[in-house]
PDB file of N, CA and C in Angstrom:
ATOM      1  N   MET A   1      67.997 140.941 114.417  1.00  0.00           N
ATOM      2  CA  MET A   1      69.143 140.635 113.914  1.00  0.00           C
ATOM      3  C   MET A   1      69.128 138.841 113.629  1.00  0.00           C
ATOM      4  N   ILE A   2      68.449 138.083 114.754  1.00  0.00           N
ATOM      5  CA  ILE A   2      68.122 137.288 114.845  1.00  0.00           C
ATOM      6  C   ILE A   2      67.395 136.381 113.536  1.00  0.00           C
ATOM      7  N   PRO A   3      66.015 137.514 113.553  1.00  0.00           N
ATOM      8  CA  PRO A   3      65.498 136.896 112.510  1.00  0.00           C
ATOM      9  C   PRO A   3      66.075 136.951 110.686  1.00  0.00           C
ATOM     10  N   ALA A   4      66.656 137.746 110.723  1.00  0.00           N
ATOM     11  CA  ALA A   4      67.753 137.855 110.026  1.00  0.00           C
ATOM     12  C   ALA A   4      68.731 136.832 109.633  1.00  0.00           C
ATOM     13  N   MET A   5      69.099 136.496 110.417  1.00  0.00           N
ATOM     14  CA  MET A   5      69.975 135.017 110.928  1.00  0.00           C
ATOM     15  C   MET A   5      69.207 134.079 110.223  1.00  0.00           C
ATOM     16  N   PHE A   6      67.954 133.992 110.577  1.00  0.00           N
ATOM     17  CA  PHE A   6      67.217 132.568 110.240  1.00  0.00           C
ATOM     18  C   PHE A   6      66.340 132.951 108.713  1.00  0.00           C
ATOM     19  N   ASN A   7      66.419 133.876 108.157  1.00  0.00           N
ATOM     20  CA  ASN A   7      66.225 134.013 107.232  1.00  0.00           C
ATOM     21  C   ASN A   7      67.406 133.881 106.110  1.00  0.00           C
ATOM     22  N   ARG A   8      68.276 134.377 106.799  1.00  0.00           N
ATOM     23  CA  ARG A   8      69.509 134.087 105.236  1.00  0.00           C
ATOM     24  C   ARG A   8      69.717 132.662 105.555  1.00  0.00           C
ATOM     25  N   SER A   9      69.789 131.867 106.740  1.00  0.00           N
ATOM     26  CA  SER A   9      69.761 130.248 106.756  1.00  0.00           C
ATOM     27  C   SER A   9      68.801 129.556 105.821  1.00  0.00           C
ATOM     28  N   ALA A  10      67.597 130.033 106.086  1.00  0.00           N
ATOM     29  CA  ALA A  10      66.550 129.690 104.965  1.00  0.00           C
ATOM     30  C   ALA A  10      66.495 129.625 103.775  1.00  0.00           C
ATOM     31  N   MET A  11      67.104 130.800 103.233  1.00  0.00           N
ATOM     32  CA  MET A  11      67.465 130.822 101.931  1.00  0.00           C
ATOM     33  C   MET A  11      68.293 130.248 101.054  1.00  0.00           C
ATOM     34  N   ALA A  12      69.716 129.325 102.324  1.00  0.00           N
ATOM     35  CA  ALA A  12      70.484 128.699 102.108  1.00  0.00           C
ATOM     36  C   ALA A  12      70.193 127.638 102.004  1.00  0.00           C
ATOM     37  N   LEU A  13      68.768 127.280 102.791  1.00  0.00           N
ATOM     38  CA  LEU A  13      68.033 125.881 102.478  1.00  0.00           C
ATOM     39  C   LEU A  13      67.792 125.701 101.206  1.00  0.00           C
ATOM     40  N   LYS A  14      66.709 126.703 100.858  1.00  0.00           N
ATOM     41  CA  LYS A  14      66.273 126.919  99.367  1.00  0.00           C
ATOM     42  C   LYS A  14      67.568 126.720  98.206  1.00  0.00           C
ATOM     43  N   TYR A  15      68.561 127.303  98.450  1.00  0.00           N
ATOM     44  CA  TYR A  15      69.622 127.254  97.433  1.00  0.00           C
ATOM     45  C   TYR A  15      69.897 125.914  97.534  1.00  0.00           C
ATOM     46  N   ALA A  16      70.437 125.411  98.420  1.00  0.00           N
ATOM     47  CA  ALA A  16      70.765 123.719  98.848  1.00  0.00           C
ATOM     48  C   ALA A  16      69.785 122.844  98.321  1.00  0.00           C
ATOM     49  N   ILE A  17      68.682 123.163  98.392  1.00  0.00           N
ATOM     50  CA  ILE A  17      67.724 122.107  97.827  1.00  0.00           C
ATOM     51  C   ILE A  17      67.308 121.997  96.446  1.00  0.00           C
ATOM     52  N   ASP A  18      67.285 123.578  95.579  1.00  0.00           N
ATOM     53  CA  ASP A  18      67.258 123.881  94.400  1.00  0.00           C
ATOM     54  C   ASP A  18      68.337 123.170  93.435  1.00  0.00           C
ATOM     55  N   ARG A  19      69.565 122.747  94.498  1.00  0.00           N
ATOM     56  CA  ARG A  19      70.505 122.322  93.339  1.00  0.00           C
ATOM     57  C   ARG A  19      70.320 120.639  93.429  1.00  0.00           C
ATOM     58  N   LYS A  20      69.585 119.837  94.288  1.00  0.00           N
ATOM     59  CA  LYS A  20      69.370 118.579  94.428  1.00  0.00           C
ATOM     60  C   LYS A  20      70.680 117.519  94.783  1.00  0.00           C
ATOM     61  N   PRO A  21      71.248 118.265  95.895  1.00  0.00           N
ATOM     62  CA  PRO A  21      72.314 117.625  96.648  1.00  0.00           C
ATOM     63  C   PRO A  21      72.253 115.986  96.737  1.00  0.00           C
ATOM     64  N   LYS A  22      72.941 115.304  96.596  1.00  0.00           N
ATOM     65  CA  LYS A  22      73.271 113.684  96.893  1.00  0.00           C
ATOM     66  C   LYS A  22      73.153 112.765  97.982  1.00  0.00           C
ATOM     67  N   ASP A  23      73.741 113.944  99.130  1.00  0.00           N
ATOM     68  CA  ASP A  23      73.797 113.073 100.103  1.00  0.00           C
ATOM     69  C   ASP A  23      73.788 114.799 101.101  1.00  0.00           C
ATOM     70  N   GLN A  24      74.186 113.977 102.605  1.00  0.00           N
ATOM     71  CA  GLN A  24      74.072 115.144 103.959  1.00  0.00           C
ATOM     72  C   GLN A  24      75.369 116.203 103.752  1.00  0.00           C
ATOM     73  N   SER A  25      76.603 115.692 103.116  1.00  0.00           N
ATOM     74  CA  SER A  25      77.506 115.875 103.242  1.00  0.00           C
ATOM     75  C   SER A  25      77.365 116.961 102.035  1.00  0.00           C
ATOM     76  N   GLN A  26      76.797 116.659 101.047  1.00  0.00           N
ATOM     77  CA  GLN A  26      76.638 117.758 100.041  1.00  0.00           C
ATOM     78  C   GLN A  26      75.806 119.013 100.311  1.00  0.00           C
ATOM     79  N   MET A  27      74.898 118.746 100.919  1.00  0.00           N
ATOM     80  CA  MET A  27      73.453 119.644 101.405  1.00  0.00           C
ATOM     81  C   MET A  27      74.649 120.860 102.488  1.00  0.00           C
ATOM     82  N   ASN A  28      75.047 120.532 103.263  1.00  0.00           N
ATOM     83  CA  ASN A  28      75.985 121.348 104.087  1.00  0.00           C
ATOM     84  C   ASN A  28      76.991 121.679 103.237  1.00  0.00           C
ATOM     85  N   LYS A  29      77.390 121.262 102.824  1.00  0.00           N
ATOM     86  CA  LYS A  29      78.613 122.385 101.646  1.00  0.00           C
ATOM     87  C   LYS A  29      77.951 123.108 100.372  1.00  0.00           C
ATOM     88  N   LEU A  30      76.615 122.709 100.440  1.00  0.00           N
ATOM     89  CA  LEU A  30      75.857 124.255  99.028  1.00  0.00           C
ATOM     90  C   LEU A  30      75.152 125.097 100.220  1.00  0.00           C
ATOM     91  N   GLN A  31      74.563 124.749 101.074  1.00  0.00           N
ATOM     92  CA  GLN A  31      74.382 125.927 102.174  1.00  0.00           C
ATOM     93  C   GLN A  31      75.758 126.426 102.642  1.00  0.00           C
ATOM     94  N   ARG A  32      76.685 126.110 103.041  1.00  0.00           N
ATOM     95  CA  ARG A  32      78.101 126.780 103.389  1.00  0.00           C
ATOM     96  C   ARG A  32      78.066 127.787 102.039  1.00  0.00           C
ATOM     97  N   GLU A  33      78.586 127.494 100.928  1.00  0.00           N
ATOM     98  CA  GLU A  33      78.355 127.997 100.001  1.00  0.00           C
ATOM     99  C   GLU A  33      77.432 128.976  99.308  1.00  0.00           C
ATOM    100  N   TYR A  34      76.524 129.047 100.145  1.00  0.00           N
ATOM    101  CA  TYR A  34      75.488 130.315 100.056  1.00  0.00           C
ATOM    102  C   TYR A  34      75.764 131.083 100.761  1.00  0.00           C
ATOM    103  N   HIS A  35      76.632 130.641 101.863  1.00  0.00           N
ATOM    104  CA  HIS A  35      76.894 132.071 103.114  1.00  0.00           C
ATOM    105  C   HIS A  35      78.005 132.723 102.774  1.00  0.00           C
ATOM    106  N   THR A  36      79.197 132.021 102.443  1.00  0.00           N
ATOM    107  CA  THR A  36      80.004 132.687 101.718  1.00  0.00           C
ATOM    108  C   THR A  36      80.027 133.572 100.814  1.00  0.00           C
ATOM    109  N   MET A  37      79.065 132.908  99.483  1.00  0.00           N
ATOM    110  CA  MET A  37      78.662 134.005  98.297  1.00  0.00           C
ATOM    111  C   MET A  37      78.707 135.496  98.640  1.00  0.00           C
ATOM    112  N   PHE A  38      77.990 135.147 100.043  1.00  0.00           N
ATOM    113  CA  PHE A  38      77.314 136.516 100.396  1.00  0.00           C
ATOM    114  C   PHE A  38      78.079 137.814 101.468  1.00  0.00           C
ATOM    115  N   GLY A  39      79.221 136.774 101.931  1.00  0.00           N
ATOM    116  CA  GLY A  39      80.113 136.774 103.101  1.00  0.00           C
ATOM    117  C   GLY A  39      78.949 136.819 104.659  1.00  0.00           C
ATOM    118  N   PHE A  40      78.147 136.187 104.809  1.00  0.00           N
ATOM    119  CA  PHE A  40      77.921 135.901 106.183  1.00  0.00           C
ATOM    120  C   PHE A  40      78.678 134.492 106.820  1.00  0.00           C
ATOM    121  N   PRO A  41      78.392 134.710 108.048  1.00  0.00           N
ATOM    122  CA  PRO A  41      79.077 133.636 108.624  1.00  0.00           C
ATOM    123  C   PRO A  41      78.396 132.298 108.524  1.00  0.00           C
ATOM    124  N   LYS A  42      78.624 131.266 109.060  1.00  0.00           N
ATOM    125  CA  LYS A  42      78.285 130.087 109.054  1.00  0.00           C
ATOM    126  C   LYS A  42      77.235 129.770 109.143  1.00  0.00           C
ATOM    127  N   PRO A  43      76.134 129.418 108.414  1.00  0.00           N
ATOM    128  CA  PRO A  43      74.670 129.330 108.933  1.00  0.00           C
ATOM    129  C   PRO A  43      74.133 128.594 109.741  1.00  0.00           C
ATOM    130  N   ILE A  44      72.874 128.901 110.667  1.00  0.00           N
ATOM    131  CA  ILE A  44      73.056 128.530 112.202  1.00  0.00           C
ATOM    132  C   ILE A  44      71.928 127.074 112.325  1.00  0.00           C
ATOM    133  N   LEU A  45      71.835 127.459 110.681  1.00  0.00           N
ATOM    134  CA  LEU A  45      70.248 126.058 110.470  1.00  0.00           C
ATOM    135  C   LEU A  45      70.548 124.980 109.844  1.00  0.00           C
ATOM    136  N   LEU A  46      71.190 124.016 110.067  1.00  0.00           N
ATOM    137  CA  LEU A  46      71.572 123.083 109.039  1.00  0.00           C
ATOM    138  C   LEU A  46      70.532 121.981 109.072  1.00  0.00           C
ATOM    139  N   TYR A  47      70.192 121.598 107.575  1.00  0.00           N
ATOM    140  CA  TYR A  47      68.853 120.853 107.041  1.00  0.00           C
ATOM    141  C   TYR A  47      69.664 119.121 106.716  1.00  0.00           C
ATOM    142  N   SER A  48      69.085 118.524 107.974  1.00  0.00           N
ATOM    143  CA  SER A  48      68.868 117.010 107.289  1.00  0.00           C
ATOM    144  C   SER A  48      67.500 116.497 106.976  1.00  0.00           C
ATOM    145  N   PRO A  49      67.122 115.647 105.656  1.00  0.00           N
ATOM    146  CA  PRO A  49      65.826 115.549 105.239  1.00  0.00           C
ATOM    147  C   PRO A  49      65.394 114.365 106.664  1.00  0.00           C
ATOM    148  N   LYS A  50      64.533 114.610 106.360  1.00  0.00           N
ATOM    149  CA  LYS A  50      63.122 113.579 106.916  1.00  0.00           C
ATOM    150  C   LYS A  50      63.730 112.071 107.397  1.00  0.00           C
ATOM    151  N   TYR A  51      63.531 111.784 105.717  1.00  0.00           N
ATOM    152  CA  TYR A  51      63.685 110.774 105.014  1.00  0.00           C
ATOM    153  C   TYR A  51      64.693 110.202 104.484  1.00  0.00           C
ATOM    154  N   GLY A  52      65.931 111.080 104.721  1.00  0.00           N
ATOM    155  CA  GLY A  52      67.028 110.524 103.688  1.00  0.00           C
ATOM    156  C   GLY A  52      66.963 111.545 102.265  1.00  0.00           C
ATOM    157  N   PHE A  53      68.282 110.738 101.599  1.00  0.00           N
ATOM    158  CA  PHE A  53      68.288 111.466  99.905  1.00  0.00           C
ATOM    159  C   PHE A  53      68.321 110.181  99.104  1.00  0.00           C
ATOM    160  N   ASN A  54      67.526 110.675  97.786  1.00  0.00           N
ATOM    161  CA  ASN A  54      67.364 109.591  96.558  1.00  0.00           C
ATOM    162  C   ASN A  54      68.412 108.854  96.021  1.00  0.00           C
ATOM    163  N   LYS A  55      68.445 107.500  96.315  1.00  0.00           N
ATOM    164  CA  LYS A  55      69.800 106.800  96.026  1.00  0.00           C
ATOM    165  C   LYS A  55      70.054 107.155  94.674  1.00  0.00           C
ATOM    166  N   ASP A  56      69.250 107.720  93.453  1.00  0.00           N
ATOM    167  CA  ASP A  56      69.545 108.191  92.103  1.00  0.00           C
ATOM    168  C   ASP A  56      70.412 110.111  92.078  1.00  0.00           C
ATOM    169  N   GLY A  57      70.225 110.116  93.443  1.00  0.00           N
ATOM    170  CA  GLY A  57      70.562 111.675  93.242  1.00  0.00           C
ATOM    171  C   GLY A  57      69.926 112.792  93.379  1.00  0.00           C
ATOM    172  N   SER A  58      68.929 112.412  92.849  1.00  0.00           N
ATOM    173  CA  SER A  58      67.508 114.195  92.810  1.00  0.00           C
ATOM    174  C   SER A  58      67.742 114.268  94.018  1.00  0.00           C
ATOM    175  N   GLY A  59      67.895 114.504  95.393  1.00  0.00           N
ATOM    176  CA  GLY A  59      67.374 115.544  96.308  1.00  0.00           C
ATOM    177  C   GLY A  59      66.636 114.518  97.080  1.00  0.00           C
ATOM    178  N   PRO A  60      66.219 115.495  98.505  1.00  0.00           N
ATOM    179  CA  PRO A  60      65.560 114.475  99.711  1.00  0.00           C
ATOM    180  C   PRO A  60      64.321 113.907  98.984  1.00  0.00           C
ATOM    181  N   ILE A  61      64.005 113.097  99.739  1.00  0.00           N
ATOM    182  CA  ILE A  61      62.915 112.112  99.709  1.00  0.00           C
ATOM    183  C   ILE A  61      61.853 112.841 100.222  1.00  0.00           C
ATOM    184  N   SER A  62      60.925 113.044  99.174  1.00  0.00           N
ATOM    185  CA  SER A  62      59.276 113.620  99.863  1.00  0.00           C
ATOM    186  C   SER A  62      58.610 112.783 100.622  1.00  0.00           C
ATOM    187  N   ASP A  63      57.788 113.493 101.290  1.00  0.00           N
ATOM    188  CA  ASP A  63      56.355 112.570 102.103  1.00  0.00           C
ATOM    189  C   ASP A  63      55.956 111.722 101.404  1.00  0.00           C
ATOM    190  N   GLN A  64      55.095 111.952 100.150  1.00  0.00           N
ATOM    191  CA  GLN A  64      54.718 111.607  99.000  1.00  0.00           C
ATOM    192  C   GLN A  64      55.555 110.454  98.477  1.00  0.00           C
ATOM    193  N   GLN A  65      56.967 110.645  98.400  1.00  0.00           N
ATOM    194  CA  GLN A  65      57.710 109.618  97.661  1.00  0.00           C
ATOM    195  C   GLN A  65      57.861 108.316  98.963  1.00  0.00           C
ATOM    196  N   TYR A  66      57.772 108.826  99.979  1.00  0.00           N
ATOM    197  CA  TYR A  66      58.117 108.085 100.987  1.00  0.00           C
ATOM    198  C   TYR A  66      57.252 106.968 101.420  1.00  0.00           C
ATOM    199  N   LYS A  67      55.524 107.570 101.060  1.00  0.00           N
ATOM    200  CA  LYS A  67      54.683 106.365 101.165  1.00  0.00           C
ATOM    201  C   LYS A  67      54.690 105.629 100.087  1.00  0.00           C
ATOM    202  N   GLN A  68      55.047 106.007  98.326  1.00  0.00           N
ATOM    203  CA  GLN A  68      54.769 105.068  97.865  1.00  0.00           C
ATOM    204  C   GLN A  68      55.971 103.996  97.811  1.00  0.00           C
ATOM    205  N   MET A  69      57.078 104.273  98.771  1.00  0.00           N
ATOM    206  CA  MET A  69      58.357 103.229  98.677  1.00  0.00           C
ATOM    207  C   MET A  69      57.361 102.410 100.169  1.00  0.00           C
ATOM    208  N   GLN A  70      57.017 102.679 100.612  1.00  0.00           N
ATOM    209  CA  GLN A  70      56.058 101.908 102.102  1.00  0.00           C
ATOM    210  C   GLN A  70      55.378 101.015 101.059  1.00  0.00           C
ATOM    211  N   LYS A  71      54.153 101.448 100.320  1.00  0.00           N
ATOM    212  CA  LYS A  71      53.530 100.707  99.734  1.00  0.00           C
ATOM    213  C   LYS A  71      54.437  99.464  98.604  1.00  0.00           C
ATOM    214  N   ALA A  72      55.159 100.137  97.763  1.00  0.00           N
ATOM    215  CA  ALA A  72      55.920  99.038  97.336  1.00  0.00           C
ATOM    216  C   ALA A  72      56.248  98.089  98.440  1.00  0.00           C
ATOM    217  N   LYS A  73      56.955  98.213  99.359  1.00  0.00           N
ATOM    218  CA  LYS A  73      57.497  96.775 100.360  1.00  0.00           C
ATOM    219  C   LYS A  73      56.142  96.285 100.625  1.00  0.00           C
ATOM    220  N   THR A  74      55.169  96.813 101.159  1.00  0.00           N
ATOM    221  CA  THR A  74      54.025  96.099 101.772  1.00  0.00           C
ATOM    222  C   THR A  74      53.122  95.242 100.557  1.00  0.00           C
ATOM    223  N   LYS A  75      53.973  93.965 100.096  1.00  0.00           N
ATOM    224  CA  LYS A  75      53.075  93.262  99.444  1.00  0.00           C
ATOM    225  C   LYS A  75      52.730  92.025 100.332  1.00  0.00           C
ATOM    226  N   PRO A  76      51.383  91.943  99.616  1.00  0.00           N
ATOM    227  CA  PRO A  76      50.680  90.777 100.066  1.00  0.00           C
ATOM    228  C   PRO A  76      51.494  89.454 100.319  1.00  0.00           C
ATOM    229  N   PRO A  77      50.923  88.591 101.666  1.00  0.00           N
ATOM    230  CA  PRO A  77      51.844  87.408 101.938  1.00  0.00           C
ATOM    231  C   PRO A  77      51.436  86.496 100.641  1.00  0.00           C
ATOM    232  N   VAL A  78      52.358  85.825 100.577  1.00  0.00           N
ATOM    233  CA  VAL A  78      51.752  84.665  99.651  1.00  0.00           C
ATOM    234  C   VAL A  78      51.205  83.295 100.362  1.00  0.00           C
ATOM    235  N   ALA A  79      50.162  82.290 100.695  1.00  0.00           N
ATOM    236  CA  ALA A  79      49.859  81.643 101.435  1.00  0.00           C
ATOM    237  C   ALA A  79      50.509  80.520 100.819  1.00  0.00           C
ATOM    238  N   LYS A  80      50.881  79.534 102.040  1.00  0.00           N
ATOM    239  CA  LYS A  80      51.641  78.631 101.431  1.00  0.00           C
ATOM    240  C   LYS A  80      50.565  77.202 101.640  1.00  0.00           C
ATOM    241  N   LYS A  81      51.141  76.470 100.077  1.00  0.00           N
ATOM    242  CA  LYS A  81      50.031  75.353  99.684  1.00  0.00           C
ATOM    243  C   LYS A  81      50.412  73.964 100.584  1.00  0.00           C
ATOM    244  N   ARG A  82      49.172  73.622 101.227  1.00  0.00           N
ATOM    245  CA  ARG A  82      49.463  72.987 102.210  1.00  0.00           C
ATOM    246  C   ARG A  82      49.358  70.891 101.414  1.00  0.00           C
ATOM    247  N   LEU A  83      50.580  70.672 101.810  1.00  0.00           N
ATOM    248  CA  LEU A  83      50.604  69.116 101.432  1.00  0.00           C
ATOM    249  C   LEU A  83      49.916  68.031 102.097  1.00  0.00           C
ATOM    250  N   GLY A  84      49.184  66.978 101.591  1.00  0.00           N
ATOM    251  CA  GLY A  84      48.835  66.129 102.708  1.00  0.00           C
ATOM    252  C   GLY A  84      47.382  65.879 103.291  1.00  0.00           C
ATOM    253  N   VAL A  85      47.526  65.043 104.532  1.00  0.00           N
ATOM    254  CA  VAL A  85      46.753  65.403 105.666  1.00  0.00           C
ATOM    255  C   VAL A  85      46.790  66.026 106.759  1.00  0.00           C
ATOM    256  N   ASN A  86      46.345  66.820 107.382  1.00  0.00           N
ATOM    257  CA  ASN A  86      46.235  67.390 108.255  1.00  0.00           C
ATOM    258  C   ASN A  86      46.621  66.324 109.555  1.00  0.00           C
ATOM    259  N   ARG A  87      47.811  66.085 109.823  1.00  0.00           N
ATOM    260  CA  ARG A  87      47.903  64.995 111.005  1.00  0.00           C
ATOM    261  C   ARG A  87      49.164  65.275 112.205  1.00  0.00           C
ATOM    262  N   PRO A  88      48.775  64.933 113.399  1.00  0.00           N
ATOM    263  CA  PRO A  88      50.034  64.940 113.727  1.00  0.00           C
ATOM    264  C   PRO A  88      51.235  64.848 113.860  1.00  0.00           C
ATOM    265  N   ARG A  89      52.416  65.579 113.698  1.00  0.00           N
ATOM    266  CA  ARG A  89      53.524  65.423 113.564  1.00  0.00           C
ATOM    267  C   ARG A  89      54.449  64.392 114.286  1.00  0.00           C
ATOM    268  N   SER A  90      53.995  64.024 115.431  1.00  0.00           N
ATOM    269  CA  SER A  90      54.561  62.846 116.117  1.00  0.00           C
ATOM    270  C   SER A  90      53.685  61.921 116.136  1.00  0.00           C
ATOM    271  N   ARG A  91      54.036  60.759 116.669  1.00  0.00           N
ATOM    272  CA  ARG A  91      53.231  59.637 116.853  1.00  0.00           C
ATOM    273  C   ARG A  91      51.804  59.474 117.454  1.00  0.00           C
ATOM    274  N   THR A  92      52.439  59.860 118.597  1.00  0.00           N
ATOM    275  CA  THR A  92      51.371  60.559 119.910  1.00  0.00           C
ATOM    276  C   THR A  92      50.059  61.204 119.651  1.00  0.00           C
ATOM    277  N   SER A  93      49.079  60.598 118.980  1.00  0.00           N
ATOM    278  CA  SER A  93      48.043  61.663 118.878  1.00  0.00           C
ATOM    279  C   SER A  93      47.488  62.486 120.068  1.00  0.00           C
ATOM    280  N   LEU A  94      46.498  63.605 119.806  1.00  0.00           N
ATOM    281  CA  LEU A  94      46.063  64.134 121.217  1.00  0.00           C
ATOM    282  C   LEU A  94      44.669  63.041 121.878  1.00  0.00           C
ATOM    283  N   MET A  95      44.339  61.939 121.385  1.00  0.00           N
ATOM    284  CA  MET A  95      43.569  61.007 121.823  1.00  0.00           C
ATOM    285  C   MET A  95      44.711  59.813 123.415  1.00  0.00           C
ATOM    286  N   GLY A  96      45.848  60.342 123.246  1.00  0.00           N
ATOM    287  CA  GLY A  96      46.339  59.428 124.540  1.00  0.00           C
ATOM    288  C   GLY A  96      47.601  58.737 123.418  1.00  0.00           C
ATOM    289  N   ILE A  97      48.444  57.929 124.924  1.00  0.00           N
ATOM    290  CA  ILE A  97      49.265  56.776 124.212  1.00  0.00           C
ATOM    291  C   ILE A  97      48.734  55.833 123.014  1.00  0.00           C
ATOM    292  N   ASN A  98      47.473  55.296 124.179  1.00  0.00           N
ATOM    293  CA  ASN A  98      47.296  54.524 123.025  1.00  0.00           C
ATOM    294  C   ASN A  98      47.487  54.207 121.553  1.00  0.00           C
ATOM    295  N   ASN A  99      47.666  55.236 121.087  1.00  0.00           N
ATOM    296  CA  ASN A  99      47.615  55.357 119.398  1.00  0.00           C
ATOM    297  C   ASN A  99      48.805  55.411 118.811  1.00  0.00           C
ATOM    298  N   PHE A 100      49.954  54.908 120.012  1.00  0.00           N
ATOM    299  CA  PHE A 100      51.377  55.341 119.585  1.00  0.00           C
ATOM    300  C   PHE A 100      51.615  54.196 118.744  1.00  0.00           C
ATOM    301  N   LEU A 101      50.971  53.149 118.356  1.00  0.00           N
ATOM    302  CA  LEU A 101      51.357  52.183 117.164  1.00  0.00           C
ATOM    303  C   LEU A 101      51.480  52.384 116.368  1.00  0.00           C
ATOM    304  N   PRO A 102      51.861  51.758 115.328  1.00  0.00           N
ATOM    305  CA  PRO A 102      52.118  52.404 113.749  1.00  0.00           C
ATOM    306  C   PRO A 102      50.837  52.140 113.118  1.00  0.00           C
ATOM    307  N   ARG A 103      50.678  52.775 112.273  1.00  0.00           N
ATOM    308  CA  ARG A 103      49.207  52.997 111.492  1.00  0.00           C
ATOM    309  C   ARG A 103      48.456  51.704 110.735  1.00  0.00           C
ATOM    310  N   ARG A 104      49.936  51.126 110.386  1.00  0.00           N
ATOM    311  CA  ARG A 104      49.968  49.664 109.613  1.00  0.00           C
ATOM    312  C   ARG A 104      48.928  48.486 110.561  1.00  0.00           C
ATOM    313  N   ILE A 105      49.664  48.613 111.478  1.00  0.00           N
ATOM    314  CA  ILE A 105      48.950  47.854 113.083  1.00  0.00           C
ATOM    315  C   ILE A 105      47.573  48.011 113.050  1.00  0.00           C
ATOM    316  N   LEU A 106      47.148  49.313 113.099  1.00  0.00           N
ATOM    317  CA  LEU A 106      46.245  49.290 113.612  1.00  0.00           C
ATOM    318  C   LEU A 106      45.156  49.300 112.583  1.00  0.00           C
ATOM    319  N   GLY A 107      45.152  49.233 111.358  1.00  0.00           N
ATOM    320  CA  GLY A 107      44.275  49.120 110.309  1.00  0.00           C
ATOM    321  C   GLY A 107      44.111  47.793 109.733  1.00  0.00           C
TER     322      GLY A 107
END
């Protein structure tokens, strides 16, 4: 009895995925539709995809599609261009307080 119920739920899942649902509510509706076509009670397995649904409505996102999306997200960082001389931001430097005087007086 129980294996037959799981088998019917699996068939409903295949039916729903073949119809390429846009979101979870449509997926559940298609699974219930399959069960009512044959007079079965509600499905015991409701499927929700691991990575969600495609935005264009072409069904669940596959593992391969998810990996491609992640590769597209990770772009190499753009190096910032350094302008000017590398010097301390404050007037005091690492050499001590004696360098507190402005540069035009020292030079």
